[in-house]
Coordinates of C-alpha atoms and ligand atoms in Angstrom, one line a residue:
M102 CA 135.8 67.0 13.8
K103 CA 133.5 66.6 16.8
A104 CA 130.4 68.8 17.4
D105 CA 130.9 71.7 19.9
V106 CA 128.3 72.6 22.4
L107 CA 127.6 76.1 23.6
L108 CA 125.5 76.6 26.7
G109 CA 124.6 78.9 29.6
L110 CA 126.0 78.1 33.0
Q111 CA 123.7 80.2 35.2
W112 CA 120.0 80.9 35.2
G113 CA 119.8 81.8 31.5
D114 CA 120.2 85.1 29.8
E115 CA 124.0 84.8 29.8
G116 CA 124.3 86.1 26.2
K117 CA 124.3 82.9 24.2
G118 CA 122.7 84.6 21.1
K119 CA 125.5 87.1 20.8
I120 CA 128.3 84.5 21.1
V121 CA 126.7 82.0 18.7
D122 CA 126.4 84.8 16.2
V123 CA 130.1 85.7 16.8
L124 CA 131.3 82.1 16.4
T125 CA 129.0 81.1 13.5
P126 CA 131.6 81.9 10.8
D127 CA 133.7 79.0 12.2
Y128 CA 130.8 76.5 11.7
D129 CA 128.7 75.0 8.9
I130 CA 125.7 74.1 11.1
I131 CA 124.1 75.7 14.2
A132 CA 121.6 73.4 15.9
R133 CA 119.3 74.3 18.8
F134 CA 118.8 71.3 21.0
Q135 CA 116.1 72.1 23.7
G136 CA 113.7 74.7 25.0
G137 CA 111.3 76.7 23.0
P138 CA 110.1 80.3 22.7
N139 CA 110.7 80.8 26.5
A140 CA 114.2 81.7 25.2
G141 CA 115.1 85.1 23.9
H142 CA 118.5 85.1 22.2
T143 CA 119.6 88.7 21.5
L144 CA 122.1 89.6 18.8
E145 CA 123.3 93.1 17.9
F146 CA 125.1 94.3 14.8
N147 CA 125.1 97.3 12.5
G148 CA 123.3 99.2 15.3
I149 CA 120.3 96.9 15.1
K150 CA 119.1 94.5 17.9
H151 CA 117.5 91.2 16.9
V152 CA 115.8 88.8 19.3
L153 CA 115.3 85.1 18.3
H154 CA 113.2 82.7 20.3
T155 CA 113.2 79.4 18.5
I156 CA 115.4 79.9 15.5
P157 CA 119.2 79.3 16.1
S158 CA 121.4 82.3 16.4
G159 CA 123.4 81.4 13.3
I160 CA 120.5 82.5 11.0
F161 CA 122.2 85.8 10.0
H162 CA 125.3 84.1 8.6
P163 CA 125.1 83.9 4.8
T164 CA 125.8 80.2 4.5
A165 CA 125.4 78.4 7.8
I166 CA 122.5 75.9 8.0
N167 CA 120.4 76.3 11.1
V168 CA 118.7 73.2 12.6
V169 CA 115.8 73.3 15.1
G170 CA 116.4 69.9 16.9
N171 CA 114.1 67.2 18.1
G172 CA 114.6 68.4 21.7
V173 CA 113.0 71.8 21.0
V174 CA 109.3 72.6 21.4
I175 CA 107.9 74.8 18.7
D176 CA 104.9 77.2 18.9
P177 CA 103.9 77.7 15.3
V178 CA 102.5 81.2 16.1
I179 CA 105.7 82.6 17.5
F180 CA 107.7 80.6 14.9
K181 CA 105.8 82.3 12.1
K182 CA 106.4 85.7 13.6
E183 CA 110.1 85.0 13.7
I184 CA 110.2 83.8 10.1
D185 CA 108.2 86.7 8.9
A186 CA 110.5 89.2 10.6
L187 CA 113.6 87.5 9.2
Q188 CA 112.2 87.4 5.7
K189 CA 111.5 91.1 5.9
M190 CA 115.2 91.6 6.6
G191 CA 116.0 89.5 3.5
V192 CA 117.1 86.4 5.3
D193 CA 116.5 83.3 3.2
V194 CA 115.0 81.1 5.9
Y195 CA 113.6 78.5 3.5
T196 CA 117.1 77.6 2.3
K197 CA 118.9 78.0 5.6
L198 CA 116.5 76.3 8.1
R199 CA 115.9 72.6 8.9
I200 CA 113.2 71.5 11.3
A201 CA 113.3 68.2 13.1
T202 CA 110.2 66.0 12.5
R203 CA 110.5 64.7 16.0
A204 CA 110.3 68.2 17.6
H205 CA 107.1 68.7 19.6
L206 CA 104.4 71.3 18.9
I207 CA 103.1 73.8 21.5
L208 CA 99.3 73.9 21.1
P209 CA 97.3 77.0 22.1
T210 CA 95.9 74.9 24.9
H211 CA 99.4 74.2 26.2
R212 CA 99.8 78.0 26.7
L213 CA 96.4 78.1 28.4
L214 CA 97.4 75.2 30.7
D215 CA 100.6 76.9 31.6
A216 CA 98.7 80.0 32.6
A217 CA 96.1 78.0 34.5
S218 CA 98.7 76.0 36.4
E219 CA 100.7 79.1 37.4
A220 CA 97.5 80.8 38.6
H221 CA 96.6 77.7 40.6
K222 CA 100.0 77.6 42.3
G223 CA 99.5 81.2 43.6
L224 CA 102.5 82.3 45.7
E225 CA 104.3 79.0 44.8
K226 CA 104.3 79.8 41.1
I227 CA 107.4 79.0 39.0
G228 CA 107.4 82.4 37.3
S229 CA 107.1 80.7 34.0
T230 CA 107.3 82.7 30.8
L231 CA 103.8 81.2 30.1
K232 CA 104.8 80.0 26.6
G233 CA 103.4 76.5 27.2
I234 CA 106.8 74.9 27.7
G235 CA 106.0 72.8 30.8
P236 CA 102.7 71.4 29.5
T237 CA 104.2 70.6 26.1
Y238 CA 107.1 68.6 27.6
M239 CA 104.6 66.9 30.0
D240 CA 102.7 65.7 26.9
K241 CA 105.9 64.6 25.4
T242 CA 106.9 62.5 28.3
G243 CA 103.3 61.5 28.9
R244 CA 103.3 60.2 25.3
N245 CA 100.4 62.4 24.2
G246 CA 102.2 65.1 22.2
L247 CA 101.9 66.2 18.6
R248 CA 105.1 66.4 16.6
V249 CA 106.2 68.4 13.6
G250 CA 106.2 65.1 11.6
D251 CA 102.5 64.7 12.4
I252 CA 101.6 67.8 10.3
K253 CA 101.9 65.7 7.2
N254 CA 99.7 63.0 8.6
P255 CA 96.2 63.1 7.0
R256 CA 94.8 62.5 10.5
F257 CA 96.6 65.6 11.9
R258 CA 93.4 67.5 12.6
E259 CA 91.8 64.5 14.3
K260 CA 95.0 64.1 16.5
Y261 CA 94.9 67.8 17.3
D262 CA 91.2 67.6 18.4
Q263 CA 91.9 64.6 20.5
L264 CA 94.7 66.3 22.4
V265 CA 92.7 69.5 22.8
A266 CA 89.8 67.5 24.2
K267 CA 92.1 66.2 26.9
H268 CA 93.4 69.7 27.6
K269 CA 89.8 71.0 27.9
E270 CA 89.1 68.6 30.7
I271 CA 92.1 69.7 32.6
L272 CA 91.3 73.4 32.0
A273 CA 87.8 72.7 33.3
A274 CA 89.2 71.2 36.5
Y275 CA 91.2 74.4 37.0
Q276 CA 88.0 76.3 36.3
Y277 CA 90.1 78.4 33.8
Q278 CA 88.2 80.8 31.5
Y279 CA 89.5 81.0 27.9
N280 CA 88.5 81.6 24.3
L281 CA 90.2 78.9 22.1
E282 CA 88.5 79.9 18.9
E283 CA 90.3 83.2 19.1
L284 CA 93.7 81.5 19.3
E285 CA 93.3 78.7 16.7
P286 CA 93.4 80.6 13.4
A287 CA 96.9 82.0 14.0
W288 CA 98.1 78.5 15.1
F289 CA 96.9 76.8 12.0
E290 CA 98.5 79.6 9.9
G291 CA 101.8 78.7 11.6
I292 CA 101.2 75.0 10.9
H293 CA 100.7 75.9 7.2
L294 CA 104.0 77.7 7.2
L295 CA 105.8 74.8 8.9
Q296 CA 104.5 72.5 6.2
N297 CA 106.5 74.5 3.6
L298 CA 109.8 74.5 5.5
Q299 CA 112.5 71.8 5.1
M300 CA 111.7 69.0 7.7
V301 CA 114.5 66.6 8.4
E302 CA 115.1 63.4 10.5
C303 CA 117.4 65.4 12.7
E304 CA 119.4 62.5 14.1
Q305 CA 120.1 61.3 10.5
Y306 CA 120.8 64.8 9.2
M307 CA 123.3 65.6 12.1
N308 CA 125.1 62.3 11.8
D309 CA 125.4 62.6 8.0
A310 CA 126.8 66.1 8.5
F311 CA 129.2 64.7 11.1
R312 CA 130.4 62.0 8.7
N313 CA 130.8 64.6 6.0
K314 CA 133.1 66.5 8.3
K315 CA 130.8 69.5 8.7
K316 CA 131.6 71.7 11.6
I317 CA 128.6 71.7 14.1
L318 CA 127.8 74.0 16.9
A319 CA 125.0 72.9 19.2
E320 CA 123.2 75.9 20.8
G321 CA 121.6 75.5 24.2
A322 CA 118.8 77.7 25.7
Q323 CA 118.2 78.8 29.3
G324 CA 121.0 77.8 31.7
S325 CA 122.3 74.9 33.7
M326 CA 120.7 76.2 36.9
L327 CA 117.3 75.9 35.2
D328 CA 117.9 72.2 34.1
I329 CA 115.0 69.9 34.9
D330 CA 117.3 67.4 36.7
F331 CA 120.1 69.6 38.1
G332 CA 118.6 73.1 38.5
S333 CA 116.9 74.6 41.5
Y334 CA 113.9 72.3 41.2
P335 CA 110.9 72.9 41.0
F336 CA 111.9 76.5 39.9
V337 CA 113.3 75.3 36.6
T338 CA 112.3 74.8 33.0
S339 CA 111.1 71.5 31.7
S340 CA 114.1 70.4 29.6
N341 CA 117.7 69.2 30.0
T342 CA 119.6 72.4 29.4
I343 CA 122.9 70.8 30.1
C344 CA 125.4 69.3 27.7
A345 CA 123.7 65.9 27.7
G346 CA 120.6 67.6 26.3
A347 CA 122.6 68.2 23.1
C348 CA 122.9 64.4 22.6
T349 CA 119.2 63.7 23.2
G350 CA 118.0 66.9 21.6
L351 CA 119.8 66.3 18.3
G352 CA 120.5 62.6 18.1
L353 CA 124.3 62.9 18.6
A354 CA 126.1 60.2 20.5
P355 CA 128.1 61.5 23.6
G356 CA 131.4 60.5 21.9
R357 CA 130.6 62.9 19.1
I358 CA 130.8 65.9 21.4
G359 CA 134.0 67.9 21.3
R360 CA 134.5 71.3 23.0
V361 CA 131.9 72.3 25.6
I362 CA 131.8 76.1 25.7
G363 CA 130.2 77.5 28.9
I364 CA 128.9 81.0 29.1
F365 CA 128.4 83.0 32.2
K366 CA 127.9 86.6 33.1
A367 CA 130.5 88.4 35.3
Y368 CA 127.7 88.6 37.9
C369 CA 124.4 86.6 38.2
T370 CA 120.8 87.2 37.2
R371 CA 117.6 85.2 37.5
V372 CA 114.1 85.9 36.2
G373 CA 111.1 84.2 37.7
S374 CA 110.8 82.6 41.2
G375 CA 113.2 80.3 43.1
P376 CA 116.3 80.5 45.2
F377 CA 119.2 82.8 44.3
P378 CA 121.9 82.8 47.0
T379 CA 123.8 85.8 45.9
E380 CA 120.8 88.0 45.1
L381 CA 121.2 91.7 45.8
E382 CA 117.9 93.3 46.8
D383 CA 119.5 96.7 47.4
A384 CA 120.9 99.7 45.5
T385 CA 123.8 97.7 44.2
G386 CA 121.4 95.1 42.6
E387 CA 119.4 98.0 41.1
Q388 CA 122.5 99.5 39.7
I389 CA 123.5 96.2 38.0
R390 CA 119.9 95.8 36.7
K391 CA 119.9 99.4 35.2
T392 CA 123.4 99.4 33.8
G393 CA 123.1 95.9 32.5
N394 CA 119.6 96.5 31.1
E395 CA 118.5 93.3 32.9
F396 CA 115.0 93.0 31.7
G397 CA 113.7 89.8 30.1
S398 CA 114.0 89.7 26.3
T399 CA 110.9 87.4 26.1
T400 CA 108.7 88.8 28.8
G401 CA 110.2 92.2 29.6
R402 CA 110.2 91.3 33.3
P403 CA 113.0 92.9 35.5
R404 CA 115.6 90.3 36.2
R405 CA 116.8 89.7 39.7
T406 CA 120.5 90.5 40.1
G407 CA 123.4 89.4 42.3
W408 CA 127.2 88.8 42.6
L409 CA 128.9 85.9 40.8
D410 CA 128.2 82.6 42.5
L411 CA 131.3 80.3 42.2
P412 CA 129.8 77.2 43.9
A413 CA 127.0 77.3 41.3
L414 CA 129.4 78.0 38.5
K415 CA 131.7 75.2 39.5
F416 CA 128.7 72.8 39.7
A417 CA 127.7 73.8 36.1
V418 CA 131.3 73.3 34.9
M419 CA 131.3 69.8 36.4
I420 CA 127.8 68.7 35.2
N421 CA 128.6 69.9 31.6
G422 CA 132.2 69.0 31.4
V423 CA 133.0 72.5 30.3
T424 CA 136.3 72.8 28.4
E425 CA 136.4 76.6 28.0
L426 CA 134.5 79.6 29.4
I427 CA 133.2 82.8 28.0
M428 CA 132.6 85.7 30.4
M429 CA 129.9 88.1 29.4
K430 CA 129.0 91.7 30.4
A431 CA 132.3 92.5 32.1
D432 CA 131.6 96.2 31.2
I433 CA 128.6 96.3 33.5
L434 CA 130.8 96.0 36.6
S435 CA 133.0 99.0 35.6
E436 CA 131.3 101.4 38.0
F437 CA 132.2 99.4 41.2
D438 CA 135.2 100.2 43.5
R439 CA 135.0 96.6 44.9
I440 CA 133.5 93.5 43.4
K441 CA 132.2 90.6 45.5
V442 CA 132.4 87.0 44.5
C443 CA 130.8 84.2 46.4
T444 CA 133.4 81.5 46.9
H445 CA 131.6 79.3 49.4
Y446 CA 128.3 78.7 51.1
L447 CA 127.7 78.4 54.8
H448 CA 125.6 75.2 55.0
R449 CA 124.6 73.6 58.3
G450 CA 127.5 75.4 60.1
E451 CA 130.1 74.3 57.6
Q452 CA 131.8 76.2 54.7
I453 CA 131.2 74.3 51.5
D454 CA 132.2 75.1 47.9
Y455 CA 129.8 72.8 46.2
L456 CA 126.1 73.0 45.5
P457 CA 123.9 71.2 48.1
Y458 CA 120.5 69.7 47.4
D459 CA 118.6 72.9 48.5
I460 CA 120.1 76.3 48.0
S461 CA 117.1 78.2 49.6
P462 CA 118.1 81.0 52.1
E463 CA 117.3 78.7 55.1
F464 CA 120.0 76.3 54.0
V465 CA 122.8 78.4 52.5
T466 CA 124.4 81.7 53.2
P467 CA 126.9 83.0 50.7
V468 CA 130.5 83.7 51.8
Y469 CA 132.2 86.4 49.8
T470 CA 135.7 87.4 48.7
E471 CA 136.2 91.0 47.6
L472 CA 138.3 92.0 44.6
P473 CA 139.2 95.5 43.4
G474 CA 137.1 96.9 40.6
W475 CA 138.7 98.2 37.4
K476 CA 136.8 101.5 37.3
K477 CA 137.3 101.9 33.5
D478 CA 134.9 101.9 30.6
L479 CA 135.6 98.6 28.7
T480 CA 133.2 99.1 25.9
G481 CA 135.8 100.5 23.5
L482 CA 138.4 97.8 24.1
H483 CA 139.6 96.0 21.0
S484 CA 142.1 93.6 22.6
T485 CA 143.0 92.0 25.9
D486 CA 146.4 93.9 25.8
S487 CA 144.6 97.1 26.9
M488 CA 142.6 95.3 29.6
P489 CA 142.8 96.9 33.1
A490 CA 145.0 94.8 35.5
E491 CA 142.1 94.5 37.9
L492 CA 139.9 92.9 35.2
S493 CA 142.8 90.5 34.4
S494 CA 143.0 89.6 38.1
Y495 CA 139.2 89.0 38.2
I496 CA 139.4 86.7 35.2
E497 CA 142.4 84.8 36.6
F498 CA 140.7 84.4 39.9
I499 CA 137.7 82.7 38.2
E500 CA 140.0 80.5 36.1
K501 CA 141.8 79.3 39.1
Q502 CA 138.6 78.6 41.0
T503 CA 136.9 76.7 38.1
G504 CA 140.0 75.2 36.6
V505 CA 138.8 76.2 33.1
P506 CA 140.3 78.9 30.8
I507 CA 138.2 81.9 29.9
R508 CA 138.6 82.2 26.2
I509 CA 136.4 85.2 25.4
V510 CA 135.5 88.3 27.4
S511 CA 132.5 90.3 26.1
V512 CA 132.5 94.0 26.8
G513 CA 129.3 95.1 25.1
P514 CA 126.3 93.9 23.1
D515 CA 127.8 94.4 19.7
R516 CA 129.6 91.6 17.7
K517 CA 132.7 93.9 17.7
Q518 CA 132.8 94.2 21.5
T519 CA 134.3 90.7 21.9
L520 CA 137.9 90.1 23.2
F521 CA 139.6 86.8 22.4
R522 CA 142.1 85.4 24.9
G523 CA 144.6 82.8 23.6
A524 CA 144.4 80.4 20.7
V525 CA 141.2 78.5 19.7
P526 CA 141.5 75.0 21.0
A527 CA 142.0 72.3 18.3
Ligands
IMP896 P1 109.3 78.2 31.5 O1 110.4 77.4 31.0 O2 108.8 79.3 30.6 O3 108.1 77.4 32.1 O4 109.9 79.0 32.8 C1 110.4 78.3 33.9 C2 111.5 79.1 34.6 O5 112.6 79.3 33.8 C3 111.0 80.5 35.0 O6 111.7 81.0 36.2 C4 111.5 81.4 33.8 O7 111.7 82.7 34.1 C5 112.8 80.7 33.5 N1 113.2 80.8 32.1 C6 112.7 80.1 31.0 N2 113.3 80.4 29.9 C7 114.3 81.3 30.3 C8 115.3 82.0 29.5 O8 115.4 81.9 28.3 N3 116.1 82.9 30.2 C9 115.9 83.0 31.6 N4 115.0 82.4 32.3 C10 114.2 81.5 31.7

């Protein structure tokens, strides 16, 4: 039994949290492989909404083990808040959670550096969530970072002070004002909590599980268009959000990966700066934002909205080797008479159906096809048999364009509002 990977194919916020939660009963282990508290994975059941930032979305399942992999960056302050909230709900996090010793720690000064860097960039800013993600991954690749395993080192405080001293020099160069003493107590409380959780050598743990025939689901954060190598650079996050990130972020060899489950919304959204070819800056975009409640679950920022972008989706399918698709939020398009889908870009006078180096408006203009809307409320549907014909046509159109089957269609935020199409692949 190979490990399956579930990841977002657009600019994040595709609905990974809901789907991981729905699929968890099929798995023994859910493992987050990259990103950090910039993510906000939303789950809804029994009329209650839950947002997870660092902890995998399988945590509500009674027996599944949830692993925070070595590719993740952890802010002890946010992590403690998540744990406290879960414990209040009666979730036994101490039994169900494993933390990779090689995962890097987000320091309070990483958050300050993020804010200072964004302020310095002015109009060129990335639109970061300001959770310290970029500076932490910079320290990881710069070989300066502090890792979870360091917490048990008697010299931990000394190592922390050394790194903070470096950060203070950079903050001084930015002429950034801050009060670190205010931030440190909560951070060290979080460190204390981490000390009491089950730390594991993630690569060993995952490979032992694999040998013991445990069913593993690797959970991505953000989306392929935010990948540090293949996203719309520099308006990206600082980790590999694509399938390959599951290998480096958990210590699983490529040959151990089985199904690659790619999630996309029936339309597109993006939060933060950067190019977005199919963006709708009009009443239609506003309608999608309102109906779809497209506001960031981590920052509350309004998300930019637009029609489905097939060249970008096909690119993500290719880069990830997606074997099956899941389409989210079909219900949000129910109000429209006609639905547009971008099938090509006009690029240097030519129609192309792939993603060029730069997708800024000066280089690409989207070319659309129109499909009839279904004009029916989908939120009460329980099976694909009662799906409107126009929705089936929309799905089949995307399947034909991408060459990948759509196995699940989500028609609402609740676990129950999930329609399965066809058998689960072996
Ligand atoms: P950072 O990773 O917080 O530095 O943010 C870099 C870019 O990725 C910004 O445009 C963010 O809005 C975006 N981003 C980061 N995490 C998420 C996410 O979980 N969903 C959607 N966008 C995200």
